[in-house]
C-alpha positions as MATLAB code, in Angstrom:
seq = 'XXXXXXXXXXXXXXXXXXXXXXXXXXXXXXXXXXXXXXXXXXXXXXXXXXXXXXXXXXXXXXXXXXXXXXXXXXXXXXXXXXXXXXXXXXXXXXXXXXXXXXXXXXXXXXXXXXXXXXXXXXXXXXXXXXXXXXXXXXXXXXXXXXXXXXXXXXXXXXXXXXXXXXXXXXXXXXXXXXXXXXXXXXXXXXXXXXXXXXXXXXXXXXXXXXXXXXXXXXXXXXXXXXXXXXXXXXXXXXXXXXXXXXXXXXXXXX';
ca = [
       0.000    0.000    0.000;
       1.451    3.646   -0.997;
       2.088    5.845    2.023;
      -0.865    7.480    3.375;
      -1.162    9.998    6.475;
      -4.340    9.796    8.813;
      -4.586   12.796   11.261;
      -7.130   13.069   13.619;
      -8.824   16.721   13.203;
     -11.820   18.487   15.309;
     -14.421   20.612   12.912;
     -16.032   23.705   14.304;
     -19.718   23.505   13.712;
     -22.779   25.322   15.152;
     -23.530   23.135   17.639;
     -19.865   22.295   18.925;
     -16.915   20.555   17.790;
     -16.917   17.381   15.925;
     -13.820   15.055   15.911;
     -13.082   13.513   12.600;
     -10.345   11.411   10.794;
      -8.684   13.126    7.969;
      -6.415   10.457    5.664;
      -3.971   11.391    2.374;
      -2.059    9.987    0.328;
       1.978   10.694    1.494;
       3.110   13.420   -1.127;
       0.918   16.054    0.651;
      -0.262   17.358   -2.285;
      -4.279   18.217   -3.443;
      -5.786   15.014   -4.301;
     -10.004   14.788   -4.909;
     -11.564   14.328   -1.861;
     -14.000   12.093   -0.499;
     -16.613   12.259    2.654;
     -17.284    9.220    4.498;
     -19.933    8.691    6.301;
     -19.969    6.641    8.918;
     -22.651    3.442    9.845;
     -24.037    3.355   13.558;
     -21.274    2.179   15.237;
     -19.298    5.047   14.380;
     -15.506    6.272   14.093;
     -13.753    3.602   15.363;
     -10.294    1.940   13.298;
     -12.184   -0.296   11.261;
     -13.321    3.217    9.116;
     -10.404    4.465   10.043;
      -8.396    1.006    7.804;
     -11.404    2.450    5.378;
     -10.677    5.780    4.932;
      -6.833    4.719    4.565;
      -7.280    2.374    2.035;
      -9.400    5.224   -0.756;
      -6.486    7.294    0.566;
      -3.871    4.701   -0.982;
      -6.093    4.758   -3.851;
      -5.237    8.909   -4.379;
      -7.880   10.597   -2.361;
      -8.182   12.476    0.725;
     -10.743   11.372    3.033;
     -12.607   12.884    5.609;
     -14.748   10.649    8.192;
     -16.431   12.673   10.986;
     -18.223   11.556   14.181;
     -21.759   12.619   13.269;
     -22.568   11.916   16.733;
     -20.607   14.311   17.920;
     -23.224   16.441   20.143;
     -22.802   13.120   22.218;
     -19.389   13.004   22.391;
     -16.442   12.492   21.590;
     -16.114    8.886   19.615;
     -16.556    5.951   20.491;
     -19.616    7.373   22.105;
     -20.493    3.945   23.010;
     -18.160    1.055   24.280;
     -17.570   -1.244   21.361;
     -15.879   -4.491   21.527;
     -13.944   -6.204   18.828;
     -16.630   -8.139   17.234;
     -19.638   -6.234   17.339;
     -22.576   -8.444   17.550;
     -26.019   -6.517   18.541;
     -27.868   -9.932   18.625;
     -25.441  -11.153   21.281;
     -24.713   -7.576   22.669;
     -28.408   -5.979   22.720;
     -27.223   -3.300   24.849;
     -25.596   -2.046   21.586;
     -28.683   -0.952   19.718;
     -29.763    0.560   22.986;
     -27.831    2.939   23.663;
     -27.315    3.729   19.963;
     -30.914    3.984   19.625;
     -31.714    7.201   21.425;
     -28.508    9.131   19.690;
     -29.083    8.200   15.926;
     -32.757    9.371   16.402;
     -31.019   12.606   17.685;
     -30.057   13.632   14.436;
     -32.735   15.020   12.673;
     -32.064   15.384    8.712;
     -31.793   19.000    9.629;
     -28.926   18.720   11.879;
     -27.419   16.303    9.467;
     -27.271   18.542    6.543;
     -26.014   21.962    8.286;
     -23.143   19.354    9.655;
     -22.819   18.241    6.190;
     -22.110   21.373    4.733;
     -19.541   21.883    7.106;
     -17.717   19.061    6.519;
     -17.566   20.069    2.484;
     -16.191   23.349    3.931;
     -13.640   22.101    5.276;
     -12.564   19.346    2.914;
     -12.665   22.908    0.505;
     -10.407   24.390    2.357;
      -8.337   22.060    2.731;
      -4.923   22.185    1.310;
      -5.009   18.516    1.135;
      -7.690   18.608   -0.894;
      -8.052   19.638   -4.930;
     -10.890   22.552   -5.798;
     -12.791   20.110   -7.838;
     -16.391   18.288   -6.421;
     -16.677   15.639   -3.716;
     -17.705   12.262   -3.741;
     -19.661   10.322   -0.965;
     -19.373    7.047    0.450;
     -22.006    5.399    3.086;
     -22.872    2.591    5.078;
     -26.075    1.736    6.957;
     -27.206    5.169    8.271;
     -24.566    6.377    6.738;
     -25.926    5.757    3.034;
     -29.003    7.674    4.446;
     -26.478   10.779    4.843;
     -24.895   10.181    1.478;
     -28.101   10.275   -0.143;
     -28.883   13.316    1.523;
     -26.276   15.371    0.903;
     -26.049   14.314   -2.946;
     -29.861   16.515   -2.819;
     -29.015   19.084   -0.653;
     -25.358   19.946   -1.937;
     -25.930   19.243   -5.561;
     -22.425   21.436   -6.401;
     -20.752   20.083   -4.273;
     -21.192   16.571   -4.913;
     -20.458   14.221   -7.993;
     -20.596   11.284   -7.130;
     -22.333    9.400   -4.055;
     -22.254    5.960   -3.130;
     -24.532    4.135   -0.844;
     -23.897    0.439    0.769;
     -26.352   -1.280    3.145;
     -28.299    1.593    3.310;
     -31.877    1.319    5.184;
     -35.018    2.901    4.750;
     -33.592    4.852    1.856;
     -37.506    5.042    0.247;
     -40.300    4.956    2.233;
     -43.742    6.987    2.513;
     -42.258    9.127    5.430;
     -42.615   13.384    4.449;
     -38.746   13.366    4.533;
     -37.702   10.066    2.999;
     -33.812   10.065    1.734;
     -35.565    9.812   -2.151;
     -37.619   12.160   -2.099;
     -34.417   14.487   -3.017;
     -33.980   12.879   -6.199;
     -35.102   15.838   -8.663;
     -32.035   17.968   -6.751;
     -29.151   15.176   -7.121;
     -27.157   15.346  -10.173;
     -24.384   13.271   -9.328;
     -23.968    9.537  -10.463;
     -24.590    7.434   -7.807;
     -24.592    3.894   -6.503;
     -26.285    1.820   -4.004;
     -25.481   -1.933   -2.894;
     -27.987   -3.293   -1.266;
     -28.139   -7.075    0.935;
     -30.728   -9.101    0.538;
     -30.668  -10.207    3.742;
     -31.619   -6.957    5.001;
     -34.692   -6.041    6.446;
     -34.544   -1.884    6.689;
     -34.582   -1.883    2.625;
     -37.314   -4.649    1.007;
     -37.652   -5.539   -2.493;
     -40.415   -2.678   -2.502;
     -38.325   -0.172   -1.101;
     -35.965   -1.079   -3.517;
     -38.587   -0.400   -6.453;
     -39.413    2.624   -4.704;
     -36.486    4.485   -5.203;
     -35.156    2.839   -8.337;
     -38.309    4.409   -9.920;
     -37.965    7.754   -8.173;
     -34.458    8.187   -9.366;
     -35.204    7.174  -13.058;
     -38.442    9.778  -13.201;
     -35.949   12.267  -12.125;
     -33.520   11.365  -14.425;
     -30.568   10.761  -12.177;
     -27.494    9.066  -13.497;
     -27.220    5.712  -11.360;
     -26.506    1.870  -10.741;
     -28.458    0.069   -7.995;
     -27.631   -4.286   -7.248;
     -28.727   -6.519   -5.043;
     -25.763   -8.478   -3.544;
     -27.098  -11.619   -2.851;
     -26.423  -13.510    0.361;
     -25.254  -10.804    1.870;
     -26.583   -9.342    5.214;
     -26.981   -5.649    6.711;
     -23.851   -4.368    7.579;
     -21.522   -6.267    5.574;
     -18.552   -3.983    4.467;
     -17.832   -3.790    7.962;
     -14.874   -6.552    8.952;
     -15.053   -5.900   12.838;
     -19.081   -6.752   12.559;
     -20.891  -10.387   12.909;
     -22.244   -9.571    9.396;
     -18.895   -9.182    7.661;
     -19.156  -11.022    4.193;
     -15.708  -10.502    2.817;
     -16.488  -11.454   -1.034;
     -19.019   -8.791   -0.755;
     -17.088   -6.206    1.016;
     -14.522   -6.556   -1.818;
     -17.090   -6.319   -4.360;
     -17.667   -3.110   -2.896;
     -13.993   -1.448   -2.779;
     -14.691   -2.268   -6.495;
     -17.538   -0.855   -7.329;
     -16.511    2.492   -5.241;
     -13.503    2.722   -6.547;
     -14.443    2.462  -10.347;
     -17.504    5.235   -8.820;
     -14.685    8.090   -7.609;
     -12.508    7.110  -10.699;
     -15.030    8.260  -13.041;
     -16.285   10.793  -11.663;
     -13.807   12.743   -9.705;
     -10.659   11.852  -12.571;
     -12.615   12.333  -15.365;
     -10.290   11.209  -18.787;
];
């Protein structure tokens, strides 16, 4: 793996600080740049590993602790495995915190983190591309509609309850997005059903968004994530793929 540099960096925002990971490639110079955002469990070294590999790849990644108005992260104790059908207590204290952050919140955050990946010196003046997993993908999607010049390219993995018939449901931003975007969904997972699925797919194409949505068979919530019970490693590599060729295209274009 090329040299990378991963800094740990706290972002100003209106509602306090939030502490983020920040990884480059070695030379220090401007490469694109690319938000992660995180899944429930939060900024922890398994997105950290994450955030350093796209770095390797010639991009400068942010990852922020969206649940920073809770603390610093981990916010909750996480062992190595994380299993919340053998560790319940997971999910329950996570519970309260992710229903916290309103879409509101989210997106004023959001644009704060584009900020600062703008102003950035590590960072080139072109757009920004998004990466996602569980409720992460939810934030992704979001900020593809809200920050349509910002963003180029989004990408969406695991992502639940992405379409539904709620009066602020992730698609329902689809006439605003105009970057290409993809979403990886498990078929194992119950947040996002084959309807759900349909639901958006159709929303997208009526709006005439540029995008690529596949079922990955087998494979269960959660599964890019290697220090998680639902790890599926074929999968998660399936994924690096498919993101990678994403940011290629759209933030090196020719």
């Amino acid at each position: 793996m090329p040299v990378v540099r991963g800094t740990s960096v706290d972002i100003p925002t209106q509602d306090g600080t939030a502490d983020a990971y920040l990884a480059h490639p070695g030379d220090s110079a401007p490469h694109p740049a690319v938000l992660l955002y995180m899944d429930a469990f939060g900024l922890r070294p398994q997105l950290r590993r994450m955030a350093d590999r796209l770095a390797s790849a010639g991009y400068t990644v942010l990852v922020p602790n969206v649940f920073y108005r809770h603390g610093r992260a981990p916010v909750v104790e996480l062992p190595d495995v994380i299993d919340p059908v053998r560790r319940p207590e997971i999910f329950a204290a996570l519970g309260p915190v992710m229903q916290a952050l309103t879409p509101e919140s989210a997106m004023r955050d959001a644009g704060v983190y584009l900020s600062c990946l703008a102003a950035s010196p590590l960072a080139d003046d072109g757009p920004v591309g998004l990466t996602g997993y569980c409720m992460g993908a939810v934030l992704a999607l979001r900020t593809a509609g809200t920050y349509p010049e910002r963003v180029a390219a989004a990408a969406c993995f695991h992502g639940g309850r992405l379409a539904t018939d709620a009066a602020d449901s992730p698609h329902l931003l689809a006439d605003r997005i105009t970057a290409e975007l993809y979403f990886a969904h498990a078929d194992q997972d119950p947040s996002m059903t084959e309807d759900q699925i349909a639901l958006l797919e159709s929303t997208l194409t009526a709006a005439g968004v540029t995008y690529r949505s596949e079922v990955y068979h087998g494979a269960h919530h959660g599964f890019t994530q290697a220090d998680t019970a639902a790890h599926d490693a074929q999968a998660e590599e399936r994924h690096w793929q498919a993101l990678l060729a994403l940011l290629s295209r759209t933030l090196r274009p020719g």
